[in-house]
Tab-separated table of C-alpha atoms in Angstrom:
chain	number	residue	atom	x	y	z
Q	13	UNK	CA	161.128	156.274	132.590
Q	14	UNK	CA	158.855	158.110	130.181
Q	15	UNK	CA	155.215	158.466	131.063
Q	16	UNK	CA	153.894	156.517	128.080
Q	17	UNK	CA	154.913	153.336	129.890
Q	18	UNK	CA	151.668	153.669	131.826
Q	19	UNK	CA	149.552	152.562	128.865
Q	20	UNK	CA	149.235	149.266	130.746
Q	21	UNK	CA	146.591	150.934	132.887
Q	22	UNK	CA	144.337	151.370	129.859
Q	23	UNK	CA	144.457	147.806	128.637
Q	24	UNK	CA	142.341	146.326	131.388
Q	25	UNK	CA	138.660	145.820	130.929
Q	26	UNK	CA	137.875	147.597	134.179
Q	27	UNK	CA	139.810	150.717	133.284
Q	28	UNK	CA	138.462	150.828	129.761
Q	29	UNK	CA	134.906	150.232	130.920
Q	30	UNK	CA	135.150	152.966	133.506
Q	31	UNK	CA	136.122	155.409	130.780
Q	32	UNK	CA	133.457	154.193	128.356
Q	33	UNK	CA	130.531	156.551	128.222
Q	34	UNK	CA	132.745	159.551	128.933
Q	35	UNK	CA	131.380	163.065	128.682
Q	36	UNK	CA	131.131	164.973	125.434
Q	37	UNK	CA	133.913	167.228	126.693
Q	38	UNK	CA	136.250	164.252	126.931
Q	39	UNK	CA	135.273	162.971	123.508
Q	40	UNK	CA	135.751	166.374	121.928
Q	41	UNK	CA	139.225	166.598	123.426
Q	42	UNK	CA	140.261	163.505	121.495
Q	43	UNK	CA	140.233	165.338	118.196
Q	44	UNK	CA	142.605	168.135	119.092
Q	45	UNK	CA	145.690	166.526	117.521
Q	46	UNK	CA	147.507	168.413	114.810
Q	47	UNK	CA	148.591	165.334	112.833
Q	48	UNK	CA	147.050	165.634	109.412
Q	49	UNK	CA	148.250	165.372	105.873
Q	50	UNK	CA	147.668	168.073	103.267
Q	51	UNK	CA	144.299	167.836	101.570
Q	52	UNK	CA	144.310	166.244	98.150
Q	53	UNK	CA	141.729	164.771	95.860
Q	54	UNK	CA	141.553	161.059	95.341
Q	55	UNK	CA	143.584	160.039	92.304
Q	56	UNK	CA	142.620	157.823	89.435
Q	57	UNK	CA	138.916	158.566	89.743
Q	58	UNK	CA	138.698	156.866	93.124
Q	59	UNK	CA	135.909	157.738	95.531
Q	60	UNK	CA	136.400	160.747	97.778
Q	61	UNK	CA	135.672	159.892	101.396
Q	62	UNK	CA	136.517	163.239	102.977
Q	63	UNK	CA	138.560	163.401	106.186
Q	64	UNK	CA	139.665	160.259	108.019
Q	65	UNK	CA	139.276	160.483	111.796
Q	66	UNK	CA	141.278	157.624	113.313
Q	67	UNK	CA	141.375	157.124	117.088
Q	68	UNK	CA	144.611	155.658	118.455
Q	69	UNK	CA	144.656	153.753	121.725
Q	70	UNK	CA	147.557	155.636	123.256
Q	71	UNK	CA	149.934	158.558	122.800
Q	72	UNK	CA	151.853	158.801	119.558
Q	73	UNK	CA	154.781	156.505	120.142
Q	74	UNK	CA	155.979	153.882	117.667
Q	75	UNK	CA	153.057	151.611	118.526
Q	76	UNK	CA	151.238	153.180	115.565
Q	77	UNK	CA	154.136	153.089	113.123
Q	78	UNK	CA	152.044	151.793	110.242
Q	79	UNK	CA	149.594	154.684	110.480
Q	80	UNK	CA	152.393	157.260	110.510
Q	81	UNK	CA	153.908	155.724	107.398
Q	82	UNK	CA	150.538	155.518	105.649
Q	83	UNK	CA	149.871	159.177	106.444
Q	84	UNK	CA	153.336	160.373	105.424
Q	85	UNK	CA	153.463	158.365	102.184
Q	86	UNK	CA	149.927	159.330	101.171
Q	87	UNK	CA	148.423	155.850	101.313
Q	88	UNK	CA	145.220	157.150	102.905
Q	89	UNK	CA	144.771	159.925	100.348
Q	90	UNK	CA	145.494	157.460	97.554
Q	91	UNK	CA	142.673	155.336	98.965
Q	92	UNK	CA	140.260	158.259	98.754
Q	93	UNK	CA	140.613	160.409	101.883
Q	94	UNK	CA	141.165	164.154	101.564
Q	95	UNK	CA	142.932	164.491	104.918
Q	96	UNK	CA	143.890	162.433	107.960
Q	97	UNK	CA	143.410	163.099	111.660
Q	98	UNK	CA	145.326	160.591	113.788
Q	99	UNK	CA	143.743	161.213	117.178
Q	100	UNK	CA	145.999	160.521	120.139
Q	101	UNK	CA	144.714	158.444	123.018
Q	102	UNK	CA	145.801	158.691	126.622
Q	103	UNK	CA	144.771	158.064	130.229
Q	104	UNK	CA	141.665	160.252	129.898
Q	105	UNK	CA	140.491	158.965	126.505
Q	106	UNK	CA	138.295	155.932	125.939
Q	107	UNK	CA	138.964	154.965	122.356
Q	108	UNK	CA	135.905	152.711	122.161
Q	109	UNK	CA	133.624	155.517	123.310
Q	110	UNK	CA	135.059	157.852	120.667
Q	111	UNK	CA	134.322	155.327	117.924
Q	112	UNK	CA	130.879	154.496	119.302
Q	113	UNK	CA	130.020	158.210	119.328
Q	114	UNK	CA	130.846	158.501	115.643
Q	115	UNK	CA	133.682	160.981	116.238
Q	116	UNK	CA	136.130	158.509	114.675
Q	117	UNK	CA	135.574	156.073	111.813
Q	118	UNK	CA	137.728	153.445	113.469
Q	119	UNK	CA	139.960	153.014	116.471
Q	120	UNK	CA	142.587	150.770	118.000
Q	121	UNK	CA	141.666	148.965	121.208
Q	122	UNK	CA	141.944	145.593	122.955
Q	123	UNK	CA	139.425	142.718	123.057
Q	124	UNK	CA	138.699	142.972	126.785
Q	125	UNK	CA	137.857	146.687	126.622
Q	126	UNK	CA	135.754	146.295	123.483
Q	127	UNK	CA	133.967	143.207	124.805
Q	128	UNK	CA	133.075	145.043	128.020
Q	129	UNK	CA	131.702	147.967	126.004
Q	130	UNK	CA	129.646	145.680	123.756
Q	131	UNK	CA	128.189	143.877	126.761
Q	132	UNK	CA	127.045	147.286	127.989
Q	133	UNK	CA	125.232	147.895	124.728
Q	134	UNK	CA	127.818	149.613	122.514
Q	135	UNK	CA	127.348	149.219	118.763
Q	136	UNK	CA	130.916	148.032	118.214
Q	137	UNK	CA	132.698	145.121	116.597
Q	138	UNK	CA	136.309	144.049	115.958
Q	139	UNK	CA	137.216	143.720	112.271
Q	140	UNK	CA	140.930	142.899	112.467
Q	141	UNK	CA	143.998	142.815	114.683
Q	142	UNK	CA	147.433	144.348	114.300
Q	143	UNK	CA	148.971	142.137	117.007
Q	144	UNK	CA	148.465	138.411	116.606
Q	145	UNK	CA	149.650	137.899	120.184
Q	146	UNK	CA	148.882	139.907	123.293
Q	147	UNK	CA	151.983	141.841	124.407
Q	148	UNK	CA	151.877	141.117	128.143
Q	149	UNK	CA	154.879	139.301	129.539
Q	150	UNK	CA	156.807	138.431	132.663
Q	151	UNK	CA	160.178	140.150	132.369
Q	152	UNK	CA	163.153	138.908	134.350
Q	153	UNK	CA	166.886	139.569	134.369
Q	154	UNK	CA	168.831	137.625	131.770
Q	155	UNK	CA	171.137	136.456	134.533
Q	156	UNK	CA	168.183	134.858	136.364
Q	157	UNK	CA	165.558	134.155	133.712
Q	158	UNK	CA	162.003	132.986	134.322
Q	159	UNK	CA	161.187	130.901	131.279
Q	160	UNK	CA	157.923	129.221	132.272
Q	161	UNK	CA	154.957	129.912	134.576
Q	162	UNK	CA	156.004	127.119	136.927
Q	163	UNK	CA	159.350	128.840	137.424
Q	164	UNK	CA	157.506	131.729	139.095
Q	165	UNK	CA	156.634	129.524	142.064
Q	166	UNK	CA	158.539	130.645	145.128
Q	167	UNK	CA	159.580	133.911	143.480
Q	168	UNK	CA	158.594	137.572	143.819
Q	169	UNK	CA	156.796	139.138	140.860
Q	170	UNK	CA	156.089	142.867	140.591
Q	171	UNK	CA	152.488	143.374	139.438
Q	172	UNK	CA	150.696	146.688	138.935
Q	173	UNK	CA	147.237	147.023	140.491
Q	174	UNK	CA	145.604	147.690	137.121
Q	175	UNK	CA	147.064	144.463	135.749
Q	176	UNK	CA	145.923	142.197	138.568
Q	177	UNK	CA	142.921	140.840	136.606
Q	178	UNK	CA	145.254	139.593	133.868
Q	179	UNK	CA	147.727	138.287	136.436
Q	180	UNK	CA	145.029	136.319	138.244
Q	181	UNK	CA	143.646	134.908	135.006
Q	182	UNK	CA	147.153	133.932	133.898
Q	183	UNK	CA	147.730	132.012	137.140
Q	184	UNK	CA	144.361	130.322	136.671
Q	185	UNK	CA	145.208	129.359	133.100
Q	186	UNK	CA	148.361	127.650	134.343
Q	187	UNK	CA	146.838	126.017	137.439
Q	188	UNK	CA	149.119	127.944	139.776
Q	189	UNK	CA	147.987	128.549	143.342
Q	190	UNK	CA	148.362	132.328	143.929
Q	191	UNK	CA	149.757	131.618	147.392
Q	192	UNK	CA	152.739	129.894	145.773
Q	193	UNK	CA	153.933	133.136	144.153
Q	194	UNK	CA	154.691	136.354	146.039
Q	195	UNK	CA	152.905	139.181	144.259
Q	196	UNK	CA	154.641	142.473	145.006
Q	197	UNK	CA	152.563	145.645	144.477
Q	198	UNK	CA	154.303	147.721	141.825
Q	199	UNK	CA	154.068	150.858	139.735
Q	200	UNK	CA	155.443	151.000	136.192
Q	201	UNK	CA	159.106	151.821	136.762
Q	202	UNK	CA	160.912	148.429	136.717
Q	203	UNK	CA	163.775	149.623	138.923
Q	204	UNK	CA	162.883	147.013	141.596
Q	205	UNK	CA	163.724	144.292	139.070
Q	206	UNK	CA	167.071	145.887	138.264
Q	207	UNK	CA	167.892	146.164	141.986
Q	208	UNK	CA	166.750	142.532	142.446
Q	209	UNK	CA	164.026	143.402	144.947
Q	210	UNK	CA	161.800	141.200	142.787
Q	211	UNK	CA	162.541	138.266	140.469
Q	212	UNK	CA	160.053	139.127	137.737
Q	213	UNK	CA	158.082	142.064	136.406
Q	214	UNK	CA	154.705	142.291	134.708
Q	215	UNK	CA	155.140	144.347	131.523
Q	216	UNK	CA	154.745	144.671	127.757
Q	217	UNK	CA	157.415	142.731	125.865
Q	218	UNK	CA	157.751	145.640	123.441
Q	219	UNK	CA	158.245	148.293	126.083
Q	220	UNK	CA	160.086	147.870	129.400
Q	221	UNK	CA	162.579	145.240	128.184
Q	222	UNK	CA	163.724	147.627	125.465
Q	223	UNK	CA	163.812	150.607	127.822
Q	224	UNK	CA	166.106	148.615	130.091
Q	225	UNK	CA	168.178	147.447	127.135
Q	226	UNK	CA	169.005	151.046	126.268
Q	227	UNK	CA	170.271	151.405	129.844
Q	228	UNK	CA	172.538	148.371	129.485
Q	229	UNK	CA	170.294	145.912	131.338
Q	230	UNK	CA	169.668	142.584	129.579
Q	231	UNK	CA	166.380	140.853	130.285
Q	232	UNK	CA	164.520	137.640	129.522
Q	233	UNK	CA	160.888	137.704	128.434
Q	234	UNK	CA	158.128	135.125	128.895
Q	235	UNK	CA	155.058	135.990	126.824
Q	236	UNK	CA	151.768	135.222	128.543
Q	237	UNK	CA	150.404	134.488	125.080
Q	238	UNK	CA	152.718	131.492	124.750
Q	239	UNK	CA	151.743	130.065	128.114
Q	240	UNK	CA	148.003	129.587	128.317
Q	241	UNK	CA	146.879	133.184	127.733
Q	242	UNK	CA	146.551	133.662	123.946
Q	243	UNK	CA	144.697	136.737	122.695
Q	244	UNK	CA	144.905	139.167	119.799
Q	245	UNK	CA	145.615	142.794	120.618
Q	246	UNK	CA	145.708	146.263	119.023
Q	247	UNK	CA	142.414	145.400	117.372
Q	248	UNK	CA	140.489	147.511	114.871
Q	249	UNK	CA	137.176	148.611	116.374
Q	250	UNK	CA	134.358	150.109	114.317
Q	251	UNK	CA	130.685	150.845	114.765
Q	252	UNK	CA	128.832	147.762	113.632
Q	253	UNK	CA	126.450	149.907	111.627
Q	254	UNK	CA	129.328	151.314	109.529
Q	255	UNK	CA	129.935	147.846	108.094
Q	256	UNK	CA	126.832	148.594	106.053
Q	257	UNK	CA	126.683	152.384	105.859
Q	258	UNK	CA	130.407	153.108	105.294
Q	259	UNK	CA	131.860	149.793	104.192
Q	260	UNK	CA	133.919	151.186	101.309
Q	261	UNK	CA	135.256	153.946	103.558
Q	262	UNK	CA	136.344	151.414	106.179
Q	263	UNK	CA	138.028	149.325	103.502
Q	264	UNK	CA	139.913	152.364	102.242
Q	265	UNK	CA	141.224	153.199	105.720
Q	266	UNK	CA	142.366	149.660	106.419
Q	267	UNK	CA	143.970	149.353	102.974
Q	268	UNK	CA	146.016	152.431	103.858
Q	269	UNK	CA	147.035	150.768	107.117
Q	270	UNK	CA	147.956	147.512	105.394
Q	271	UNK	CA	150.318	149.402	103.114
Q	272	UNK	CA	151.788	151.391	105.993
Q	273	UNK	CA	152.347	148.351	108.188
Q	274	UNK	CA	153.817	146.403	105.267
Q	275	UNK	CA	156.451	149.137	105.035
Q	276	UNK	CA	156.984	149.138	108.802
Q	277	UNK	CA	157.578	145.394	108.857
Q	278	UNK	CA	160.071	145.792	105.999
Q	279	UNK	CA	161.989	148.508	107.877
Q	280	UNK	CA	161.225	149.145	111.577
Q	281	UNK	CA	163.379	152.271	111.538
Q	282	UNK	CA	160.960	154.231	109.364
Q	283	UNK	CA	158.064	154.359	111.833
Q	284	UNK	CA	160.436	154.860	114.749
Q	285	UNK	CA	161.880	157.946	113.093
Q	286	UNK	CA	158.412	159.337	112.365
Q	287	UNK	CA	157.315	158.715	115.956
Q	288	UNK	CA	160.358	160.423	117.461
Q	289	UNK	CA	160.716	163.341	115.059
Q	290	UNK	CA	157.173	164.097	113.893
Q	291	UNK	CA	154.084	162.454	115.363
Q	292	UNK	CA	155.378	162.021	118.913
Q	293	UNK	CA	157.958	164.795	118.833
Q	294	UNK	CA	156.527	166.459	121.943
Q	295	UNK	CA	156.906	163.220	123.948
Q	296	UNK	CA	160.703	163.330	124.020
Q	297	UNK	CA	160.996	159.813	122.612
Q	298	UNK	CA	164.388	158.128	122.251
Q	299	UNK	CA	164.568	157.122	118.589
Q	300	UNK	CA	166.987	154.254	119.222
Q	301	UNK	CA	164.620	152.795	121.812
Q	302	UNK	CA	161.671	153.305	119.449
Q	303	UNK	CA	163.506	151.263	116.816
Q	304	UNK	CA	163.827	148.429	119.343
Q	305	UNK	CA	160.114	148.628	120.133
Q	306	UNK	CA	159.214	148.715	116.447
Q	307	UNK	CA	161.380	145.671	115.759
Q	308	UNK	CA	159.796	143.800	118.664
Q	309	UNK	CA	156.198	144.592	117.740
Q	310	UNK	CA	156.794	143.503	114.157
Q	311	UNK	CA	157.240	139.946	115.449
Q	312	UNK	CA	153.574	139.876	116.502
Q	313	UNK	CA	152.293	141.924	113.558
Q	314	UNK	CA	153.885	139.666	110.944
Q	315	UNK	CA	153.435	135.958	111.698
Q	316	UNK	CA	153.169	132.749	109.703
Q	317	UNK	CA	149.386	133.196	109.624
Q	318	UNK	CA	149.478	136.800	108.383
Q	319	UNK	CA	152.129	135.967	105.810
Q	320	UNK	CA	149.662	133.434	104.439
Q	321	UNK	CA	146.375	135.290	104.943
Q	322	UNK	CA	147.361	138.970	105.060
Q	323	UNK	CA	148.076	141.524	107.781
Q	324	UNK	CA	145.343	142.069	110.400
Q	325	UNK	CA	143.537	138.808	109.575
Q	326	UNK	CA	142.643	136.573	112.524
Q	327	UNK	CA	142.310	132.818	112.153
Q	328	UNK	CA	139.238	131.022	113.486
Q	329	UNK	CA	141.493	129.234	115.960
Q	330	UNK	CA	142.859	132.500	117.332
Q	331	UNK	CA	139.373	133.968	117.620
Q	332	UNK	CA	138.291	130.937	119.649
Q	333	UNK	CA	141.390	131.207	121.837
Q	334	UNK	CA	140.734	134.910	122.445
Q	335	UNK	CA	137.152	134.195	123.530
Q	336	UNK	CA	138.392	131.513	125.951
Q	337	UNK	CA	141.073	133.812	127.342
Q	338	UNK	CA	138.527	136.579	127.949
Q	339	UNK	CA	136.391	134.067	129.851
Q	340	UNK	CA	139.329	133.325	132.169
Q	341	UNK	CA	139.184	136.983	133.200
Q	342	UNK	CA	135.427	136.877	133.739
Q	343	UNK	CA	134.287	138.352	130.402
Q	344	UNK	CA	131.873	136.015	128.632
Q	345	UNK	CA	130.956	136.936	125.071
Q	346	UNK	CA	130.342	135.013	121.844
Q	347	UNK	CA	132.731	135.326	118.938
Q	348	UNK	CA	129.958	136.450	116.594
Q	349	UNK	CA	129.175	139.352	118.894
Q	350	UNK	CA	132.805	140.452	119.231
Q	351	UNK	CA	134.299	139.724	115.795
Q	352	UNK	CA	133.306	140.265	112.161
Q	353	UNK	CA	136.054	139.249	109.764
Q	354	UNK	CA	134.044	139.745	106.562
Q	355	UNK	CA	135.547	143.179	105.859
Q	356	UNK	CA	139.188	142.092	105.960
Q	357	UNK	CA	138.299	138.987	103.939
Q	358	UNK	CA	136.743	141.152	101.232
Q	359	UNK	CA	139.749	143.470	101.176
Q	360	UNK	CA	142.145	140.640	100.374
Q	361	UNK	CA	139.714	138.978	97.952
Q	362	UNK	CA	139.440	142.227	96.011
Q	363	UNK	CA	143.113	143.166	96.437
Q	364	UNK	CA	145.161	139.935	96.603
Q	365	UNK	CA	148.409	141.790	95.921
Q	366	UNK	CA	148.128	143.423	99.370
Q	367	UNK	CA	149.062	140.139	101.031
Q	368	UNK	CA	152.641	140.607	99.943
Q	369	UNK	CA	155.171	138.773	102.099
Q	370	UNK	CA	154.681	140.588	105.411
């Protein structure tokens, strides 16, 4: 299994919070990526915003397909940027800290990590979300599927130590006594599920199920989001102060992303090819598997709500659900402190054609 599977370890509030406030050496290391587009002046008399520094939440797999497409097709430069620096994340990079330090204009993160940083005093806010559902799931073999939380009772579920907070909150959300389910300590290689040592496996629905599919193993997936644990994910994090000082620049970056992700939703193969052959070439990615991941993630990027309101928008209902879900895990924060949807609202008000059909 490739190492990028371990991104699960970064999506917990505890892990993200531990990395927040990292040293300047760590922050400087985040900008060493060589992914940039040739410099060009903004066309049509548009504003020139200089270089775009964009912090990703993980290594350059297909998870950031929209950004790769936007960079390759020149959507960022068309919006006013002279060059683009897509900064890879990883186990030693705290994306929220990079944004808070001003080393990146915006970054991709998750609500629990950002909320924890804000509660510690970080000048951050979420302005949109790529994923309308959180990607955690319970994966099981197709021959013995687990289709509901109650079906976990009496079974063995492989859970990684870093994901235990989410696991415990998920059980709480579904009124399941932890003693009724056998939690088996696990790493990130789902071989124990394949060998039937466990009945279920804690994972991302975009990742491990597709890795196993390429090995000829069919699985069933139960999204936590659909069973009492709803939460947006892959959120856009910016310094709150930039909503005033660099508002047009933020709009330009997100407009580039909207165009890139619109293309990715239309054809999941495009971003997968860019991830495998260009942006993540050094990772040894399997392009066929990346296509499967891209196809899967598009189902939570493009939903009925985003088709109506536009990509990256978050409904009031989903914001409220996210706040409640965070509280289940012990993170209490108000929606006004965590979210500011005025930027994305303005983008679509000023550019209604961007809504498209994605």
